[in-house]
Amino acid sequence: MQRFLRAGGYYRHDIDGLLGPLSRAALELFEADGANVRSELGAFDKRTESTLATMLVPTQRAARKFMAATGGAGLTSGLSARLISGTRTFAEQDRLYAQGRTEPGNVVTNARGGQSNHNYGIAWDVSIFTTAGKYIDALAETGQMQSKDVAAEYVKLGPVGRAMGLFWGGDWAKPDRPHFQMLDNDQLPTVRDKFLNGGTIV
Ligand SMILES: [Zn+2]
């Protein structure tokens, strides 16, 4: 939390892991800036809002603009986008990496803790839902929707992000279509260094 607040420019003191008055003051400033961006750009569904709250403020700003623009992306009628995943701690990333390897489930990431843009408050994953609140990827698993049709919906969102100067996981050699990030992958070593040693990331 302190590293995250420092990477956002809100905390300039020691990383001691204690939520003291300086950390709390930094957290309040961070939350106030996030609330200002929400008032300026508009609010979204509960899941999207809780996801936005985990991102650095410039990322929140970009993600709100992205969400607003998904309305014009040409998704099939009755479908809409929500943000479902924002920032993950290194420990959360390591647990996700274990899924499908040493733990049950499908492999969902190739990044260990510290190797993902999600670990630095500068990335999000979008999901597409039906008006009934069903996740279309789950409809593909039960055969109610074809996988290629699910992929085609996500492909409509890529250009929305690209047009805003975001980096889209769908452009990668191993496509990750729900994924968007503020910086290109080659920036990751710099981002990690700033996060660990102090410095504003975005
Ligand atoms: Zn992602």
CSV table of C-alpha atoms and ligand atoms in Angstrom, one decimal, residues 85-86 88 93 108-109 116-118 123-126 169 172 176 178-181, ligand 1:
chain,number,residue,atom,x,y,z
A,85,SER,CA,-9.4,-6.8,-12.4
A,86,GLY,CA,-7.0,-3.9,-11.6
A,88,ARG,CA,-2.7,-7.1,-7.8
A,93,GLN,CA,0.2,-12.4,-8.6
A,108,VAL,CA,-4.5,-17.6,-16.4
A,109,THR,CA,-1.2,-15.8,-16.4
A,116,SER,CA,2.9,-8.0,-14.6
A,117,ASN,CA,1.8,-4.4,-15.2
A,118,HIS,CA,-1.1,-5.3,-12.9
A,123,ALA,CA,-3.3,-2.1,-16.0
A,124,TRP,CA,-6.8,-3.6,-16.1
A,125,ASP,CA,-8.8,-6.5,-17.5
A,126,VAL,CA,-12.2,-5.9,-19.0
A,169,GLY,CA,-3.0,-7.4,-24.8
A,172,TRP,CA,0.7,-9.6,-28.3
A,176,ASP,CA,-4.6,-11.5,-23.9
A,178,PRO,CA,-9.3,-8.5,-22.1
A,179,HIS,CA,-6.0,-6.8,-21.0
A,180,PHE,CA,-5.1,-3.1,-21.4
A,181,GLN,CA,-2.1,-1.2,-19.9
B,1,ZN,ZN,-4.5,-8.3,-17.5
